XYZ file of C-alpha atoms in Angstrom:
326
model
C 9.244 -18.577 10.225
C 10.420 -22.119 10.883
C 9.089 -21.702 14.475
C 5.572 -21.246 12.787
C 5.272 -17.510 14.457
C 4.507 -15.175 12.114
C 7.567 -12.976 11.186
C 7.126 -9.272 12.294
C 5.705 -7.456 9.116
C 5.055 -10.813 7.458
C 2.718 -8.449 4.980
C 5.050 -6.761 3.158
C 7.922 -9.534 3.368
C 5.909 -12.150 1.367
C 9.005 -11.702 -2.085
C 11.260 -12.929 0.474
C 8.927 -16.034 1.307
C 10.950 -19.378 0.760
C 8.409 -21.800 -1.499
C 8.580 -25.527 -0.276
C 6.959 -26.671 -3.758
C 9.758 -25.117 -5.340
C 12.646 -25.506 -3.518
C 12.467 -21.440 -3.560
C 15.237 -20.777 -0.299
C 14.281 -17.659 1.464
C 15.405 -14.463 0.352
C 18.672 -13.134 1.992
C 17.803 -9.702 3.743
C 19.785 -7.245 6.675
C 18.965 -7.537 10.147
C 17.977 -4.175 11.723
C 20.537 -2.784 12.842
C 23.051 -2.601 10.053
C 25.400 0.803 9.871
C 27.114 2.900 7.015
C 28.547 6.368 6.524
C 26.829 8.237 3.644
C 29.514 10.670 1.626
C 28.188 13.030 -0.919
C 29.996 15.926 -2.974
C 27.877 18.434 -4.859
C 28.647 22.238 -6.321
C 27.897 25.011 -3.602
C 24.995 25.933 -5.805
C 23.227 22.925 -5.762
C 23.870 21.756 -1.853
C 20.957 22.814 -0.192
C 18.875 20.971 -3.178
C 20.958 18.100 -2.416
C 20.558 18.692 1.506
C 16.773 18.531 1.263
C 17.230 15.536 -0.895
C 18.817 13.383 1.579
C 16.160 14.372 4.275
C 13.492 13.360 2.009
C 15.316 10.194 1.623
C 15.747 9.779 5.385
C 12.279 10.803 6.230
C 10.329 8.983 3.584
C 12.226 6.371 1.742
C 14.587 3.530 2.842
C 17.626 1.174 1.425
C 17.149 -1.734 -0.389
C 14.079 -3.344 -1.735
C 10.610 -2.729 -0.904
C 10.856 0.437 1.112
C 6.969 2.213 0.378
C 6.209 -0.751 2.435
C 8.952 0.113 5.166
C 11.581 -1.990 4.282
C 15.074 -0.296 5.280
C 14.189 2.522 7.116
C 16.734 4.341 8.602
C 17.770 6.176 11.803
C 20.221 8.588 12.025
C 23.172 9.118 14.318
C 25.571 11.546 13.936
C 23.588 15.212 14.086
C 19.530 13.812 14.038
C 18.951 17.156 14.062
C 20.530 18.608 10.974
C 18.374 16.042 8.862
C 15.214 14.937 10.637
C 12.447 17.019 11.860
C 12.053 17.540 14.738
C 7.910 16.855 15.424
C 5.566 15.386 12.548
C 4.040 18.804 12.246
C 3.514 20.605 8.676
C 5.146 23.729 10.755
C 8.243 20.989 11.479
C 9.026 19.699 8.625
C 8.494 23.140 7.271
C 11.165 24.616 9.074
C 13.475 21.661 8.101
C 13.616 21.802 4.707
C 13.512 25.652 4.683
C 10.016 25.680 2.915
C 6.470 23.823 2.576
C 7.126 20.668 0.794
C 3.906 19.684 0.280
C 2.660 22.550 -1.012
C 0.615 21.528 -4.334
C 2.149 22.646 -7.433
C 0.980 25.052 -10.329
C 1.313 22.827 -12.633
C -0.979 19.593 -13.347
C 0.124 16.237 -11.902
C 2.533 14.239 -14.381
C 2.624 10.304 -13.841
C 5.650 10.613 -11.856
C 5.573 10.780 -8.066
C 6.284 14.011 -5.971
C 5.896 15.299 -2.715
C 4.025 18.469 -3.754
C 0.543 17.627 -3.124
C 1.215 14.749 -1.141
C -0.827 13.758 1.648
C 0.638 12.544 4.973
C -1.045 11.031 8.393
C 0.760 9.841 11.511
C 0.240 8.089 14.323
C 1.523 8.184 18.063
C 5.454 8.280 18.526
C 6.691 5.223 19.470
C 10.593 4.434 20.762
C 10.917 1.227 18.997
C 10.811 1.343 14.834
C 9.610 -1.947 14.490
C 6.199 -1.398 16.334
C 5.855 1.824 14.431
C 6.639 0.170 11.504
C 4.331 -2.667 12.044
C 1.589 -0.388 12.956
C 1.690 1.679 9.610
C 1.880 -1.639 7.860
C -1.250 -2.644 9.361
C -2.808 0.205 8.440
C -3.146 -0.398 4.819
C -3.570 -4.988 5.648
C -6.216 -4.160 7.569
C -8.170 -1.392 4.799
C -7.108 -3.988 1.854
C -8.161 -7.387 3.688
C -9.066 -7.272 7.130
C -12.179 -8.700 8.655
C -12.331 -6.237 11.828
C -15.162 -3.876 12.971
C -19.024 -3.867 11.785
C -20.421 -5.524 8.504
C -20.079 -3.526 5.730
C -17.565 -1.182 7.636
C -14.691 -4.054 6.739
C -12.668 -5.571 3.740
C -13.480 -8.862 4.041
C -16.284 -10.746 6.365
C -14.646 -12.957 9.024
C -14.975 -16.959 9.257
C -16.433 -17.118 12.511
C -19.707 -19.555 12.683
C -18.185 -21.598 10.185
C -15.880 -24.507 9.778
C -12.030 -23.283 9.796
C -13.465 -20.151 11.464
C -9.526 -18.788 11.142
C -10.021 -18.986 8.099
C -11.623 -15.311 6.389
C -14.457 -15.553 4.178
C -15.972 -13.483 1.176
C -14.156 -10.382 0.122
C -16.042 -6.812 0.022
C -13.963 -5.772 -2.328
C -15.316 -6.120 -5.914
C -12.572 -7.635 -8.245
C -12.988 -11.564 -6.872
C -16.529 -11.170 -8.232
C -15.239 -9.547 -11.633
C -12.337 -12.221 -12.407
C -15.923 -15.083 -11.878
C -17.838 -12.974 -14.304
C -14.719 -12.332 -16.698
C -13.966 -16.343 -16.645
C -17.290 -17.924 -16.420
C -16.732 -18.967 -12.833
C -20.082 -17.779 -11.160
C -21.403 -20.929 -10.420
C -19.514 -22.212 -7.620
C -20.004 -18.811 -5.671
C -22.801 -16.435 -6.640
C -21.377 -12.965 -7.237
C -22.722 -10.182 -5.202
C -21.276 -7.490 -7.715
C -21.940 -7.308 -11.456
C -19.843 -8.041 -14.561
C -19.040 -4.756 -15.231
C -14.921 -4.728 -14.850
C -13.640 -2.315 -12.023
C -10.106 -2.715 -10.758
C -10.072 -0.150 -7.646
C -7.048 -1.507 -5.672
C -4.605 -1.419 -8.397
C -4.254 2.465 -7.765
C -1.521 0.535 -4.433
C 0.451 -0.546 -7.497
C 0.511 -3.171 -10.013
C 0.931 -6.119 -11.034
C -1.708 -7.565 -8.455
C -0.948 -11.093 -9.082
C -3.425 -13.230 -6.522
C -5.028 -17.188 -6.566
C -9.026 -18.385 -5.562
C -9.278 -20.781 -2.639
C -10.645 -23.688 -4.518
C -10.436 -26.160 -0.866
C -14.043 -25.351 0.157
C -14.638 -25.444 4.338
C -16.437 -29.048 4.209
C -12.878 -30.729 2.885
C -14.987 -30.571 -0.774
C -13.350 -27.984 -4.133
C -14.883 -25.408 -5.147
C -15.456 -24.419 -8.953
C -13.221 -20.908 -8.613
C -11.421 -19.106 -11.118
C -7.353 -20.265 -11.862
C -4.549 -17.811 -10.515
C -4.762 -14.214 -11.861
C -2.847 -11.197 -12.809
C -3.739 -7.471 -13.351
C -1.539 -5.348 -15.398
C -2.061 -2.039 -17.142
C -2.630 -1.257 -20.763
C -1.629 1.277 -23.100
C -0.852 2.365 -26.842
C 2.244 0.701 -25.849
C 1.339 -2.398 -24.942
C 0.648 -3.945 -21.493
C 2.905 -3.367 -18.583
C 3.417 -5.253 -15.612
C 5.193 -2.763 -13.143
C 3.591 0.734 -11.802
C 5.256 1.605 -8.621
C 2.465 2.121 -6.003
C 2.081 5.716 -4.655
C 1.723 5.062 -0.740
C 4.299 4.654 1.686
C 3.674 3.239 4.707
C 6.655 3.427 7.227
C 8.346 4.414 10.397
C 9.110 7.677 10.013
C 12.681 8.693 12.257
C 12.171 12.146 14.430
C 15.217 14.075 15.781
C 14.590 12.394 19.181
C 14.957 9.324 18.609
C 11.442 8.424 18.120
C 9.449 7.196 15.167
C 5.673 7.309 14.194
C 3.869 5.291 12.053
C 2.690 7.136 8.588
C 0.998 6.750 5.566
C 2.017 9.080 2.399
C 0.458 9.192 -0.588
C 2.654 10.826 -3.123
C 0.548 13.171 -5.688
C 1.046 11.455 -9.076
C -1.134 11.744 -12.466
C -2.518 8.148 -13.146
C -0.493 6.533 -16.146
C -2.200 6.941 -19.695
C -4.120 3.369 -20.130
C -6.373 1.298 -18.151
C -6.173 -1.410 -16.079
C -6.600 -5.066 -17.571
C -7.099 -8.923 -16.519
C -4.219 -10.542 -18.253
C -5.584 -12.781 -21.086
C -9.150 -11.796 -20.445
C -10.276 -9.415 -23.387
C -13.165 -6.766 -22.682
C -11.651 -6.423 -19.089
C -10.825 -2.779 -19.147
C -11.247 -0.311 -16.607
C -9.777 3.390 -15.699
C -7.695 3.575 -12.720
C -10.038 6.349 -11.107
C -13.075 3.835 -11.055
C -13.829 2.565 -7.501
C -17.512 1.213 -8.289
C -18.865 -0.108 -11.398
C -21.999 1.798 -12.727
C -24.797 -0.022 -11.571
C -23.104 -1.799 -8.583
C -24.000 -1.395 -4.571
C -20.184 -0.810 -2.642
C -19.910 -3.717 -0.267
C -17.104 -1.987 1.472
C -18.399 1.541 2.726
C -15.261 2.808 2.489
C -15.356 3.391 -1.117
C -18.964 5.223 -1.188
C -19.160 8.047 -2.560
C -15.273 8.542 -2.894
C -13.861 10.120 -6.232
C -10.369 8.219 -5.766
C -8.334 5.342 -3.697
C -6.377 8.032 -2.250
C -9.312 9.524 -0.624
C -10.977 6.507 0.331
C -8.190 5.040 2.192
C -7.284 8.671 3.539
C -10.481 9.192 4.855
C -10.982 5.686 6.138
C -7.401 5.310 7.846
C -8.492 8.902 10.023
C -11.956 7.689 11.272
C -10.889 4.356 11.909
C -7.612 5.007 13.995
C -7.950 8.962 14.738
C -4.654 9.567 12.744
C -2.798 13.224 12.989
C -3.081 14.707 9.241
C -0.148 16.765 8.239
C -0.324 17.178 4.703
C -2.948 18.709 2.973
């Protein structure tokens, strides 16, 4: 913001960022608060499909841009209770939409998200939407790049002890270390993983577009790799979009009320792999969280079979989240 405090949910707003270099203005957006009246006419036989529908939308999604990170979440006011649940029980939401929505289906996963075999964890109710917003949102900063709690039990190792001590240091994630290897760049900062490509956070979505800090701590450069992109590959050709399958959010209760939560929506992963744009031999299944041969820096993904459970199982130990769904 122009007052240099950081914007509430700064993480998830950075699209709408304004770019000095550029002369890139900031991107319009609604305040909170904005109303409308939703109308919708459907056949008798196909209301309560289109009833359940709407809650869905209400519960889990949003209006506008950006809304599996939160963006336009709503609140209902005319008859809460007709459309939201009530608690952010299984048994609740149940009873809402007249049967167990996240029940996993009989058939196998297709590469299209659904709420059948989704899993869902809350947090603690909270009477103002931002803060529950916020708090989901921080949820998935903190497993992705936060320096917070023990070595090795953290995304990225703080800066304290050094110069610019605000400023984080090394990454425990693996994929900084695999763009040096991939471009030749190991020299000005010794990998700690091997060159075997492994792309585990693109299962939050793609492209991952990201930039080295070359302005070392001493005022000096640093020989780092140029700006990046990861994309995914197919028969087809690359691609540059795949939606990612969490939502983080305030989800609305009947009373008024919202609590933070995390869904992960059960979806196949697309045919393909993921790929380092312009970097051949880069290739690497979306399912891989280590590289064979490599030591996980972040113990979070030890031992864990996909990013879904990993950040699962991490976001319940680490804040003592309710699990709904499975």
């Amino acid at each position: 913001s122009k007052e240099g405090k950081a914007t509430p949910g700064a993480y998830a707003l950075w699209p709408a960022r304004g770019e000095t270099r550029t002369n890139t203005p900031t991107a319009p957006r609604l305040a909170p608060g904005t109303r409308f009246r939703l109308v919708l006419l459907a056949r008798a036989d196909l209301e309560a499909d289109v009833r359940n529908a709407v809650r869905a939308w209400l519960l889990f999604g949003g209006y506008g841009g950006r809304t599996r990170r939160g963006l336009g979440s709503f609140k209902v006011l005319d008859d809460a209770g007709a459309w939201l649940t009530s608690h952010a029980t299984r048994d609740a939401i149940t009873a809402l939409f007249g049967g167990d929505i996240f029940a996993s289906p009989q058939t196998p996963l297709r590469d299209v998200p659904g709420l059948g075999g989704a899993a869902l964890q809350v947090g603690k109710a909270d009477r103002y939407p931002e803060k529950a917003w916020t708090t989901a949102l921080d949820w998935l900063r903190e497993f992705r790049q936060g320096t917070g709690g023990q070595p090795g039990d953290r995304a990225r190792e703080p800066g304290s002890g050094k110069p610019q001590p605000q400023r984080p240091s090394i990454s425990n994630w693996p994929e900084a270390d695999k763009i040096r290897h991939l471009r030749g760049k190991i020299q000005g900062h010794q990998p700690r993983h091997n060159a075997t490509p492994v792309w585990p956070r693109a299962g939050f979505g793609l492209p991952i577009i990201g930039q080295f800090q070359k302005k070392a701590r001493n005022g000096g450069w640093c020989d780092e790799p140029d700006s990046f992109e990861l994309r995914w590959r197919s028969g087809q050709g690359e691609h540059d979009r795949l939606a990612s399958p969490l939502i983080v959010k305030a989800l609305p209760l009947a009373d008024g009320t919202f609590v933070p939560c995390a869904l992960w929506l059960a979806r196949a992963h697309p045919p393909g792999d993921v790929v380092l744009r312009g970097v051949n031999s880069s290739a690497a299944p979306f399912d891989r969280l280590v590289a064979a041969g490599d030591t996980p820096r972040f113990t979070a993904l030890v031992n864990k079979s996909s990013l879904r459970d990993a950040f699962l199982d991490w976001l319940h130990v680490r804040y003592q989240t309710t699990v709904v769904a499975p």
